[in-house]
Amino acid sequence: MDKPLQYANNKYNDYKDQLIDLLKIPSISTDPNYNTEVRRAGEWVVADMQRIGLTAELIETNRHPLVYAEWLGAGDNKPTVLFYGHYDVQPAELADGWDHEPFEPKEKDGFLYARGAADDKGQFFIHVKAVESILASDGELPVNVKFIIEGEEESGGESIEAYVKNHSDRLSANVVVVSDTSMINTEQPVIVTALRGGVSMELHVSGPKSDLHSGAYGGAVHNPAQALAEIIAQLHDTNGQISVPGFYDDVKALTPEERAAIAQAGYDFEELQAETGVPQAYGESDFTILERIGARPTLEITGIAGGYYGAGFKTVIPQKAIAKISCRLVANQDPDKIFDLLEKHIMDITPPTVTTELVKLKGGRWAQMDIVNPMMQSAVRAYRDGWGHEPIFMREGGSIPIVAHMQENLDAPVVMMGFGLNTDNLHAPNEHFSLDHFKRGIQTSIHFMYQIAK
Ligand code: BES
Ligand code: ZN
């Protein structure tokens, strides 16, 4: 094991340059204008995997291709690891507030800045480079490995969902490793034990049959933008609880042990403020900040539109107004049921002066990981030896819907070995990834493969 660890250190600059090449490809999966770029990124990953000695191919789907690769030379009596990741990224443009072009990576103060650096190119690439380091120095791996890297995680993930369902034999493994989450800080790694699910929707509030002069009709016609504000203002109470009847019915209560474990992370308002700049925390006073993020469901207004917002003013009553709404859900909430509850509630509180429609966009399941299994213990030891610190177990507020599907269809435990930080500006301008994390991540991944081979 020393040889591959050393090999990875010697190769670090090459590995970094390869990651930079991958980060140059704008694989924005949500925007059809970038379809060829998404494919190019998939092809790049396949080529890199073939070069290091894996059997790799691009799998066509109804949308963006999947990357599948394997090396099964360790034989049937050795375990198989399936690594999951995504090569697509969130949209990004200089005008969003980036200090440089988001697809022209820059290295600064030990960080690599580019869209996708942390989410998720830098993270899944860690395992590719760990495999490369072992294969190049030993000619073989201590375990069998498979990779499934998708190109539409940031925009639905339907293709991989179908693939996992229909190809569970090909993807079968003894453990699934997912690296698409965050640690508390550099010296405190985290193995995520739960992910939130979610459901996204659009609320349409319509009033008059067209835009109206606000002088000719104002006062006698309910303004849809105002009605929308009135409706969404009623979705939370003053304690930050969601006021939709039945919303919390299926929420699994935290046990005292879980609350004690969450408290151990030592994350409080001080950290929240340093990371986000907010003047005060918000939300349910009966729960700590980490509990609110990891173990409680939410309802967020993620966008709002209606009326005139160009230069100057326009005296208009808009014909309609729209809010984008996204709920994060926890065990054992069902996205479809939550949507139905919300739809009914919004119809109930809609004033007779306007009409509303709630449109479902996308739902995804929450996931909970089993922490008492040998694979988890192998991961703990891998962090201890490869990273230099033992990880803590923690719930994550974000969502990776495919995790629940893999749990359902592949009879294997999922280990969430995240190497990012929540301060990496995921989905935001100036996304970055620590090169120290990249380096230590590769060491940790190498240790993990030897650990589970034992
Ligand atoms: N890597 C993230 C998940 C994540 C978010 C981990 C925050 C750690 C902290 C993933 O790529 C992501 O953004 N997922 C989406 C899923 C959604 C589009 C269904 C999310 O959480 O919004
Ligand atoms: Zn991600």
Tab-separated table of C-alpha atoms and ligand atoms in Angstrom:
chain	number	residue	atom	x	y	z
A	1	MET	CA	0.000	0.000	0.000
A	2	ASP	CA	2.962	2.344	0.531
A	3	LYS	CA	3.884	2.314	-3.133
A	4	PRO	CA	0.500	3.623	-4.406
A	5	LEU	CA	0.359	6.223	-1.630
A	6	GLN	CA	3.785	7.444	-2.647
A	7	TYR	CA	2.909	7.217	-6.348
A	8	ALA	CA	-0.145	9.440	-5.782
A	9	ASN	CA	1.988	12.048	-4.039
A	10	ASN	CA	4.528	12.047	-6.854
A	11	LYS	CA	1.798	12.348	-9.450
A	12	TYR	CA	-0.123	15.064	-7.659
A	13	ASN	CA	0.731	17.818	-10.160
A	14	ASP	CA	-0.312	15.679	-13.118
A	15	TYR	CA	-3.551	14.719	-11.395
A	16	LYS	CA	-4.274	18.376	-10.679
A	17	ASP	CA	-3.628	19.333	-14.323
A	18	GLN	CA	-6.004	16.584	-15.475
A	19	LEU	CA	-8.700	17.853	-13.147
A	20	ILE	CA	-8.170	21.345	-14.559
A	21	ASP	CA	-8.725	19.942	-18.077
A	22	LEU	CA	-11.996	18.349	-16.990
A	23	LEU	CA	-13.111	21.561	-15.272
A	24	LYS	CA	-12.661	23.455	-18.544
A	25	ILE	CA	-15.590	21.589	-20.082
A	26	PRO	CA	-18.874	23.443	-19.359
A	27	SER	CA	-21.006	20.341	-18.739
A	28	ILE	CA	-24.136	22.232	-17.673
A	29	SER	CA	-26.816	19.582	-17.780
A	30	THR	CA	-29.911	21.709	-17.309
A	31	ASP	CA	-29.395	23.851	-20.427
A	32	PRO	CA	-29.881	22.038	-23.781
A	33	ASN	CA	-27.465	24.529	-25.398
A	34	TYR	CA	-24.691	22.699	-23.574
A	35	ASN	CA	-25.638	19.156	-24.601
A	36	THR	CA	-22.511	18.624	-26.694
A	37	GLU	CA	-20.341	19.927	-23.854
A	38	VAL	CA	-21.972	17.526	-21.403
A	39	ARG	CA	-21.217	14.662	-23.802
A	40	ARG	CA	-17.648	15.908	-24.253
A	41	ALA	CA	-17.133	15.774	-20.474
A	42	GLY	CA	-18.486	12.206	-20.392
A	43	GLU	CA	-16.139	11.238	-23.229
A	44	TRP	CA	-13.233	12.876	-21.406
A	45	VAL	CA	-13.933	10.792	-18.291
A	46	VAL	CA	-14.223	7.574	-20.335
A	47	ALA	CA	-10.906	8.297	-22.071
A	48	ASP	CA	-9.149	8.975	-18.773
A	49	MET	CA	-10.507	5.766	-17.280
A	50	GLN	CA	-9.450	3.730	-20.302
A	51	ARG	CA	-5.974	5.241	-20.201
A	52	ILE	CA	-5.443	4.127	-16.594
A	53	GLY	CA	-6.496	0.549	-17.380
A	54	LEU	CA	-10.223	0.337	-16.732
A	55	THR	CA	-12.778	-0.985	-19.167
A	56	ALA	CA	-14.935	2.073	-19.719
A	57	GLU	CA	-17.786	3.100	-21.967
A	58	LEU	CA	-20.300	5.835	-22.548
A	59	ILE	CA	-23.847	4.572	-22.142
A	60	GLU	CA	-26.505	6.341	-24.200
A	61	THR	CA	-29.718	7.396	-22.461
A	62	ASN	CA	-32.735	9.513	-23.344
A	63	ARG	CA	-30.760	12.534	-22.196
A	64	HIS	CA	-27.127	12.801	-21.105
A	65	PRO	CA	-24.861	9.745	-21.344
A	66	LEU	CA	-23.708	7.752	-18.339
A	67	VAL	CA	-20.103	6.753	-17.805
A	68	TYR	CA	-19.578	3.156	-16.736
A	69	ALA	CA	-16.188	1.621	-15.996
A	70	GLU	CA	-14.892	-1.484	-14.271
A	71	TRP	CA	-11.848	-3.491	-13.285
A	72	LEU	CA	-12.791	-6.918	-12.000
A	73	GLY	CA	-9.387	-8.563	-11.902
A	74	ALA	CA	-9.335	-9.111	-8.142
A	75	GLY	CA	-11.619	-12.103	-8.525
A	76	ASP	CA	-14.791	-13.361	-6.930
A	77	ASN	CA	-13.412	-13.753	-3.429
A	78	LYS	CA	-12.553	-10.068	-3.171
A	79	PRO	CA	-15.192	-7.389	-2.560
A	80	THR	CA	-16.420	-4.999	-5.248
A	81	VAL	CA	-16.723	-1.231	-4.760
A	82	LEU	CA	-19.106	0.816	-6.879
A	83	PHE	CA	-18.107	4.483	-6.981
A	84	TYR	CA	-20.867	6.950	-7.858
A	85	GLY	CA	-20.357	10.562	-8.948
A	86	HIS	CA	-21.602	13.149	-11.432
A	87	TYR	CA	-19.680	14.902	-14.190
A	88	ASP	CA	-22.377	17.500	-14.896
A	89	VAL	CA	-22.401	20.893	-13.193
A	90	GLN	CA	-24.688	23.759	-12.283
A	91	PRO	CA	-24.965	26.717	-14.670
A	92	ALA	CA	-22.356	29.469	-14.269
A	93	GLU	CA	-21.520	32.751	-15.986
A	94	LEU	CA	-19.057	35.521	-15.246
A	95	ALA	CA	-21.995	37.920	-14.810
A	96	ASP	CA	-23.327	35.914	-11.844
A	97	GLY	CA	-20.541	37.431	-9.758
A	98	TRP	CA	-17.540	35.255	-10.586
A	99	ASP	CA	-14.081	36.816	-10.263
A	100	HIS	CA	-13.050	35.036	-13.497
A	101	GLU	CA	-14.590	32.863	-16.214
A	102	PRO	CA	-16.124	29.867	-14.388
A	103	PHE	CA	-14.782	27.390	-16.942
A	104	GLU	CA	-11.245	28.783	-16.962
A	105	PRO	CA	-9.972	27.226	-13.718
A	106	LYS	CA	-7.703	29.348	-11.492
A	107	GLU	CA	-5.488	28.151	-8.668
A	108	LYS	CA	-5.326	30.494	-5.666
A	109	ASP	CA	-4.196	29.993	-2.056
A	110	GLY	CA	-4.365	26.222	-2.292
A	111	PHE	CA	-7.803	26.121	-3.893
A	112	LEU	CA	-8.908	25.365	-7.424
A	113	TYR	CA	-11.639	27.794	-8.531
A	114	ALA	CA	-14.048	26.643	-11.268
A	115	ARG	CA	-17.661	25.525	-11.652
A	116	GLY	CA	-17.809	21.864	-10.655
A	117	ALA	CA	-14.504	21.918	-8.726
A	118	ALA	CA	-16.170	20.560	-5.573
A	119	ASP	CA	-19.560	19.515	-6.963
A	120	ASP	CA	-18.673	17.022	-8.165
A	121	LYS	CA	-15.752	16.710	-10.593
A	122	GLY	CA	-13.043	17.211	-7.982
A	123	GLN	CA	-14.684	14.709	-5.659
A	124	PHE	CA	-15.344	11.733	-7.935
A	125	PHE	CA	-11.986	12.265	-9.661
A	126	ILE	CA	-10.318	11.497	-6.312
A	127	HIS	CA	-11.345	7.849	-6.652
A	128	VAL	CA	-10.294	7.665	-10.295
A	129	LYS	CA	-6.845	8.880	-9.295
A	130	ALA	CA	-6.699	6.522	-6.311
A	131	VAL	CA	-7.419	3.603	-8.652
A	132	GLU	CA	-4.844	4.918	-11.125
A	133	SER	CA	-2.186	5.158	-8.400
A	134	ILE	CA	-2.687	1.550	-7.327
A	135	LEU	CA	-2.894	0.143	-10.858
A	136	ALA	CA	0.172	2.048	-12.011
A	137	SER	CA	2.331	1.005	-9.078
A	138	ASP	CA	1.076	-2.557	-8.463
A	139	GLY	CA	-0.406	-3.596	-11.795
A	140	GLU	CA	-3.549	-4.738	-9.985
A	141	LEU	CA	-6.128	-3.610	-7.413
A	142	PRO	CA	-6.804	-5.229	-4.025
A	143	VAL	CA	-10.566	-5.140	-4.808
A	144	ASN	CA	-12.849	-5.089	-7.829
A	145	VAL	CA	-14.032	-1.628	-8.784
A	146	LYS	CA	-16.922	-0.230	-10.784
A	147	PHE	CA	-17.711	3.390	-11.562
A	148	ILE	CA	-21.052	4.880	-12.512
A	149	ILE	CA	-20.694	8.606	-13.212
A	150	GLU	CA	-23.808	10.395	-14.398
A	151	GLY	CA	-24.311	13.546	-16.448
A	152	GLU	CA	-27.626	14.844	-15.170
A	153	GLU	CA	-27.510	14.880	-11.368
A	154	GLU	CA	-28.022	18.637	-11.309
A	155	SER	CA	-31.055	18.431	-13.573
A	156	GLY	CA	-33.174	15.477	-12.573
A	157	GLY	CA	-31.154	12.286	-12.811
A	158	GLU	CA	-33.903	10.299	-14.573
A	159	SER	CA	-31.504	8.376	-16.806
A	160	ILE	CA	-29.433	6.867	-14.018
A	161	GLU	CA	-32.607	6.038	-12.109
A	162	ALA	CA	-33.779	3.844	-14.981
A	163	TYR	CA	-30.306	2.389	-15.472
A	164	VAL	CA	-29.924	1.374	-11.827
A	165	LYS	CA	-33.338	-0.261	-11.902
A	166	ASN	CA	-32.702	-2.225	-15.113
A	167	HIS	CA	-29.008	-3.089	-14.661
A	168	SER	CA	-28.708	-3.998	-11.016
A	169	ASP	CA	-26.645	-7.068	-11.977
A	170	ARG	CA	-24.039	-5.084	-13.800
A	171	LEU	CA	-23.835	-2.563	-10.948
A	172	SER	CA	-23.890	-5.143	-8.155
A	173	ALA	CA	-21.289	-4.452	-5.481
A	174	ASN	CA	-20.498	-5.029	-1.830
A	175	VAL	CA	-20.374	-1.329	-1.090
A	176	VAL	CA	-21.381	1.855	-2.889
A	177	VAL	CA	-19.141	4.872	-2.283
A	178	VAL	CA	-20.623	8.313	-2.935
A	179	SER	CA	-18.412	11.394	-2.749
A	180	ASP	CA	-20.679	14.393	-3.284
A	181	THR	CA	-21.069	15.853	0.216
A	182	SER	CA	-19.206	18.082	2.661
A	183	MET	CA	-17.087	17.859	5.777
A	184	ILE	CA	-17.332	20.163	8.834
A	185	ASN	CA	-13.853	21.560	8.197
A	186	THR	CA	-10.504	20.324	6.916
A	187	GLU	CA	-9.586	18.631	10.176
A	188	GLN	CA	-13.052	17.172	10.744
A	189	PRO	CA	-14.152	14.740	8.051
A	190	VAL	CA	-17.761	13.599	7.921
A	191	ILE	CA	-19.497	10.436	6.812
A	192	VAL	CA	-23.036	11.456	5.947
A	193	THR	CA	-25.712	9.251	7.497
A	194	ALA	CA	-28.812	10.825	5.960
A	195	LEU	CA	-29.733	12.939	2.967
A	196	ARG	CA	-32.897	14.962	2.613
A	197	GLY	CA	-35.371	14.269	-0.139
A	198	GLY	CA	-37.415	16.940	-1.813
A	199	VAL	CA	-40.165	18.102	-4.073
A	200	SER	CA	-40.016	21.150	-6.337
A	201	MET	CA	-43.042	22.990	-7.668
A	202	GLU	CA	-44.354	26.214	-9.161
A	203	LEU	CA	-47.197	28.250	-7.767
A	204	HIS	CA	-49.088	30.226	-10.416
A	205	VAL	CA	-51.409	32.983	-9.209
A	206	SER	CA	-53.591	34.510	-11.929
A	207	GLY	CA	-55.954	37.451	-11.738
A	208	PRO	CA	-57.261	39.514	-14.653
A	209	LYS	CA	-57.216	38.177	-18.225
A	210	SER	CA	-54.312	40.486	-19.117
A	211	ASP	CA	-52.061	43.129	-17.535
A	212	LEU	CA	-54.141	46.125	-16.450
A	213	HIS	CA	-53.540	49.848	-15.987
A	214	SER	CA	-53.202	50.198	-12.218
A	215	GLY	CA	-54.955	53.560	-12.315
A	216	ALA	CA	-57.909	52.353	-14.380
A	217	TYR	CA	-58.525	49.233	-12.264
A	218	GLY	CA	-56.351	49.458	-9.119
A	219	GLY	CA	-58.391	49.184	-5.925
A	220	ALA	CA	-61.057	46.968	-7.461
A	221	VAL	CA	-58.873	44.113	-8.771
A	222	HIS	CA	-56.740	41.912	-6.480
A	223	ASN	CA	-53.138	42.250	-7.631
A	224	PRO	CA	-51.800	38.702	-8.317
A	225	ALA	CA	-48.303	39.638	-7.062
A	226	GLN	CA	-49.831	40.788	-3.791
A	227	ALA	CA	-52.077	37.723	-3.594
A	228	LEU	CA	-49.041	35.504	-4.173
A	229	ALA	CA	-47.200	37.261	-1.346
A	230	GLU	CA	-50.224	36.848	0.912
A	231	ILE	CA	-50.420	33.130	0.149
A	232	ILE	CA	-46.747	32.324	0.602
A	233	ALA	CA	-46.600	34.429	3.772
A	234	GLN	CA	-49.094	31.983	5.275
A	235	LEU	CA	-46.983	28.899	4.624
A	236	HIS	CA	-44.858	29.363	7.785
A	237	ASP	CA	-45.778	30.416	11.304
A	238	THR	CA	-43.723	32.889	13.336
A	239	ASN	CA	-41.564	30.069	14.706
A	240	GLY	CA	-40.525	28.991	11.209
A	241	GLN	CA	-42.766	25.929	11.256
A	242	ILE	CA	-44.586	25.000	8.073
A	243	SER	CA	-48.308	25.709	8.438
A	244	VAL	CA	-49.561	23.095	6.013
A	245	PRO	CA	-51.896	20.655	7.807
A	246	GLY	CA	-50.357	17.176	7.909
A	247	PHE	CA	-46.919	18.329	6.708
A	248	TYR	CA	-45.096	16.871	9.723
A	249	ASP	CA	-47.274	13.774	10.182
A	250	ASP	CA	-44.731	11.279	8.829
A	251	VAL	CA	-41.567	12.950	10.157
A	252	LYS	CA	-39.560	10.451	12.144
A	253	ALA	CA	-38.653	11.958	15.515
A	254	LEU	CA	-34.994	12.249	16.496
A	255	THR	CA	-33.912	9.903	19.264
A	256	PRO	CA	-31.961	11.308	22.241
A	257	GLU	CA	-28.915	9.380	20.928
A	258	GLU	CA	-29.195	11.008	17.510
A	259	ARG	CA	-29.522	14.444	19.090
A	260	ALA	CA	-26.423	13.807	21.185
A	261	ALA	CA	-24.501	12.705	18.094
A	262	ILE	CA	-25.560	15.805	16.157
A	263	ALA	CA	-24.561	18.044	19.075
A	264	GLN	CA	-21.075	16.509	18.960
A	265	ALA	CA	-20.359	18.209	15.652
A	266	GLY	CA	-20.013	21.485	17.546
A	267	TYR	CA	-21.632	23.577	14.842
A	268	ASP	CA	-23.664	26.517	16.048
A	269	PHE	CA	-24.742	30.050	15.233
A	270	GLU	CA	-21.155	31.288	15.273
A	271	GLU	CA	-20.226	28.928	12.416
A	272	LEU	CA	-23.478	29.584	10.563
A	273	GLN	CA	-22.882	33.329	10.714
A	274	ALA	CA	-19.246	33.065	9.655
A	275	GLU	CA	-20.248	30.946	6.642
A	276	THR	CA	-23.376	32.810	5.529
A	277	GLY	CA	-23.195	36.331	6.957
A	278	VAL	CA	-26.792	36.294	8.242
A	279	PRO	CA	-27.571	38.569	11.232
A	280	GLN	CA	-29.574	35.884	13.079
A	281	ALA	CA	-30.492	32.259	12.710
A	282	TYR	CA	-34.016	31.394	11.573
A	283	GLY	CA	-36.277	28.484	12.252
A	284	GLU	CA	-37.795	26.111	14.728
A	285	SER	CA	-36.675	27.081	18.214
A	286	ASP	CA	-37.084	23.533	19.541
A	287	PHE	CA	-34.282	22.321	17.294
A	288	THR	CA	-30.583	23.182	17.081
A	289	ILE	CA	-29.200	24.649	13.875
A	290	LEU	CA	-27.767	21.336	12.676
A	291	GLU	CA	-31.011	19.553	13.511
A	292	ARG	CA	-32.944	22.151	11.487
A	293	ILE	CA	-30.639	21.551	8.517
A	294	GLY	CA	-30.258	17.795	8.656
A	295	ALA	CA	-33.276	16.349	10.403
A	296	ARG	CA	-36.181	18.714	9.762
A	297	PRO	CA	-38.115	19.343	6.554
A	298	THR	CA	-38.289	22.789	4.970
A	299	LEU	CA	-40.325	24.810	2.515
A	300	GLU	CA	-38.355	27.440	0.598
A	301	ILE	CA	-39.381	30.063	-1.894
A	302	THR	CA	-36.537	29.604	-4.369
A	303	GLY	CA	-37.715	32.193	-6.892
A	304	ILE	CA	-40.430	34.735	-7.395
A	305	ALA	CA	-41.547	36.589	-10.508
A	306	GLY	CA	-44.364	38.836	-11.622
A	307	GLY	CA	-45.041	42.324	-12.882
A	308	TYR	CA	-42.498	44.816	-14.065
A	309	TYR	CA	-38.903	44.846	-12.891
A	310	GLY	CA	-37.112	46.724	-15.667
A	311	ALA	CA	-35.669	50.226	-15.328
A	312	GLY	CA	-37.909	52.975	-13.972
A	313	PHE	CA	-41.522	52.231	-13.177
A	314	LYS	CA	-44.608	50.956	-14.883
A	315	THR	CA	-48.047	51.404	-13.335
A	316	VAL	CA	-49.407	47.950	-13.980
A	317	ILE	CA	-51.419	45.218	-12.320
A	318	PRO	CA	-49.744	42.072	-13.647
A	319	GLN	CA	-51.913	39.332	-15.096
A	320	LYS	CA	-50.083	36.692	-13.071
A	321	ALA	CA	-47.311	36.019	-10.591
A	322	ILE	CA	-45.245	32.889	-10.001
A	323	ALA	CA	-43.263	31.503	-7.099
A	324	LYS	CA	-40.898	28.556	-7.287
A	325	ILE	CA	-41.213	26.446	-4.169
A	326	SER	CA	-38.902	23.686	-3.019
A	327	CYS	CA	-39.413	21.446	-0.005
A	328	ARG	CA	-36.624	19.442	1.604
A	329	LEU	CA	-38.039	16.272	3.116
A	330	VAL	CA	-36.799	13.857	5.756
A	331	ALA	CA	-37.584	10.288	6.783
A	332	ASN	CA	-40.393	9.107	6.359
A	333	GLN	CA	-42.016	11.838	4.256
A	334	ASP	CA	-43.280	11.003	0.780
A	335	PRO	CA	-42.749	13.670	-1.928
A	336	ASP	CA	-46.064	12.935	-3.694
A	337	LYS	CA	-48.046	13.042	-0.486
A	338	ILE	CA	-46.410	16.330	0.547
A	339	PHE	CA	-47.231	17.818	-2.843
A	340	ASP	CA	-50.872	16.786	-2.468
A	341	LEU	CA	-51.070	18.315	1.020
A	342	LEU	CA	-49.592	21.570	-0.224
A	343	GLU	CA	-51.865	21.677	-3.229
A	344	LYS	CA	-54.938	21.202	-1.075
A	345	HIS	CA	-53.794	23.799	1.457
A	346	ILE	CA	-53.002	26.410	-1.169
A	347	MET	CA	-56.412	25.885	-2.793
A	348	ASP	CA	-57.977	26.287	0.674
A	349	ILE	CA	-56.257	29.599	1.394
A	350	THR	CA	-56.562	31.048	-2.111
A	351	PRO	CA	-58.777	34.142	-1.899
A	352	PRO	CA	-61.789	34.128	-4.248
A	353	THR	CA	-60.325	37.160	-6.059
A	354	VAL	CA	-57.636	35.132	-7.888
A	355	THR	CA	-57.045	31.592	-9.114
A	356	THR	CA	-54.068	29.420	-8.257
A	357	GLU	CA	-52.419	26.376	-9.728
A	358	LEU	CA	-49.636	24.319	-8.152
A	359	VAL	CA	-47.469	22.490	-10.695
A	360	LYS	CA	-45.251	19.599	-9.595
A	361	LEU	CA	-41.777	19.674	-11.131
A	362	LYS	CA	-39.645	16.988	-9.506
A	363	GLY	CA	-39.622	14.839	-6.404
A	364	GLY	CA	-36.805	12.845	-4.837
A	365	ARG	CA	-36.519	10.484	-1.911
A	366	TRP	CA	-34.597	11.029	1.330
A	367	ALA	CA	-32.061	8.390	2.310
A	368	GLN	CA	-30.722	7.026	5.564
A	369	MET	CA	-27.492	5.072	5.774
A	370	ASP	CA	-26.885	2.113	8.023
A	371	ILE	CA	-23.934	3.053	10.237
A	372	VAL	CA	-23.391	-0.296	11.902
A	373	ASN	CA	-21.790	-2.266	9.117
A	374	PRO	CA	-18.197	-3.291	8.451
A	375	MET	CA	-17.896	-1.049	5.381
A	376	MET	CA	-18.508	2.008	7.561
A	377	GLN	CA	-15.774	0.873	9.916
A	378	SER	CA	-13.406	0.430	6.970
A	379	ALA	CA	-14.197	3.986	5.893
A	380	VAL	CA	-13.539	5.284	9.408
A	381	ARG	CA	-10.118	3.587	9.409
A	382	ALA	CA	-9.380	4.870	5.907
A	383	TYR	CA	-9.965	8.458	7.042
A	384	ARG	CA	-7.911	7.894	10.168
A	385	ASP	CA	-4.946	6.616	8.134
A	386	GLY	CA	-5.382	8.545	4.902
A	387	TRP	CA	-6.759	11.857	6.098
A	388	GLY	CA	-5.251	11.974	9.530
A	389	HIS	CA	-8.512	12.260	11.479
A	390	GLU	CA	-11.425	9.998	12.222
A	391	PRO	CA	-14.701	11.161	10.670
A	392	ILE	CA	-17.880	11.882	12.568
A	393	PHE	CA	-21.275	10.647	11.392
A	394	MET	CA	-23.640	13.437	10.402
A	395	ARG	CA	-26.892	14.145	8.578
A	396	GLU	CA	-26.704	16.244	5.432
A	397	GLY	CA	-29.258	18.872	4.447
A	398	GLY	CA	-28.707	18.472	0.693
A	399	SER	CA	-30.198	15.831	-1.576
A	400	ILE	CA	-28.833	13.114	-3.843
A	401	PRO	CA	-31.991	11.266	-4.895
A	402	ILE	CA	-30.162	8.410	-6.626
A	403	VAL	CA	-28.803	7.230	-3.257
A	404	ALA	CA	-32.230	5.944	-2.183
A	405	HIS	CA	-32.642	4.226	-5.580
A	406	MET	CA	-29.282	2.502	-5.257
A	407	GLN	CA	-30.209	1.347	-1.757
A	408	GLU	CA	-33.446	-0.077	-3.104
A	409	ASN	CA	-32.029	-1.777	-6.187
A	410	LEU	CA	-28.452	-2.744	-5.302
A	411	ASP	CA	-28.243	-4.828	-2.220
A	412	ALA	CA	-25.231	-2.959	-0.775
A	413	PRO	CA	-24.533	-0.414	1.966
A	414	VAL	CA	-23.859	3.146	0.820
A	415	VAL	CA	-20.889	4.967	2.352
A	416	MET	CA	-20.936	8.726	1.844
A	417	MET	CA	-17.294	9.812	1.847
A	418	GLY	CA	-17.584	13.529	1.156
A	419	PHE	CA	-14.449	15.575	0.583
A	420	GLY	CA	-15.915	19.065	0.056
A	421	LEU	CA	-16.778	21.943	2.374
A	422	ASN	CA	-20.092	23.782	2.555
A	423	THR	CA	-18.016	26.958	2.127
A	424	ASP	CA	-16.848	25.752	-1.314
A	425	ASN	CA	-19.634	27.891	-2.879
A	426	LEU	CA	-21.548	24.956	-4.338
A	427	HIS	CA	-24.113	26.173	-6.909
A	428	ALA	CA	-22.786	29.744	-6.341
A	429	PRO	CA	-20.184	32.054	-7.910
A	430	ASN	CA	-16.499	31.274	-7.263
A	431	GLU	CA	-17.018	27.593	-6.507
A	432	HIS	CA	-13.730	26.089	-5.361
A	433	PHE	CA	-12.152	22.896	-4.055
A	434	SER	CA	-9.222	22.570	-1.692
A	435	LEU	CA	-6.200	20.969	-3.337
A	436	ASP	CA	-5.196	19.676	0.084
A	437	HIS	CA	-8.558	17.868	0.196
A	438	PHE	CA	-7.926	16.513	-3.293
A	439	LYS	CA	-4.559	15.127	-2.203
A	440	ARG	CA	-5.731	13.738	1.136
A	441	GLY	CA	-8.865	12.369	-0.492
A	442	ILE	CA	-6.781	10.254	-2.868
A	443	GLN	CA	-4.770	8.894	0.071
A	444	THR	CA	-8.018	8.121	1.930
A	445	SER	CA	-9.525	6.341	-1.072
A	446	ILE	CA	-6.407	4.202	-1.491
A	447	HIS	CA	-6.555	3.255	2.198
A	448	PHE	CA	-10.253	2.422	1.849
A	449	MET	CA	-9.666	-0.074	-0.952
A	450	TYR	CA	-6.954	-1.859	1.044
A	451	GLN	CA	-9.093	-1.776	4.188
A	452	ILE	CA	-12.045	-3.537	2.608
A	453	ALA	CA	-9.784	-6.046	0.851
A	454	LYS	CA	-8.713	-7.355	4.267
B	1	BES	N1	-23.623	17.706	-4.142
B	1	BES	C1	-24.976	18.139	-3.998
B	1	BES	C2	-25.654	17.639	-2.733
B	1	BES	C3	-25.161	18.413	-1.528
B	1	BES	C4	-25.637	19.695	-1.320
B	1	BES	C5	-24.249	17.901	-0.665
B	1	BES	C6	-25.185	20.438	-0.252
B	1	BES	C7	-23.764	18.639	0.387
B	1	BES	C8	-24.246	19.921	0.605
B	1	BES	C9	-25.769	17.694	-5.211
B	1	BES	O1	-25.060	17.818	-6.409
B	1	BES	C10	-26.978	18.603	-5.342
B	1	BES	O2	-26.837	19.781	-5.452
B	1	BES	N2	-28.159	18.035	-5.313
B	1	BES	C11	-29.372	18.744	-5.516
B	1	BES	C12	-30.405	17.723	-5.881
B	1	BES	C13	-31.668	18.292	-6.453
B	1	BES	C14	-31.412	18.988	-7.765
B	1	BES	C15	-32.675	17.171	-6.644
B	1	BES	C16	-29.775	19.519	-4.269
B	1	BES	O3	-29.498	19.104	-3.129
B	1	BES	O4	-30.363	20.590	-4.443
B	2	ZN	ZN	-23.211	17.203	-6.424
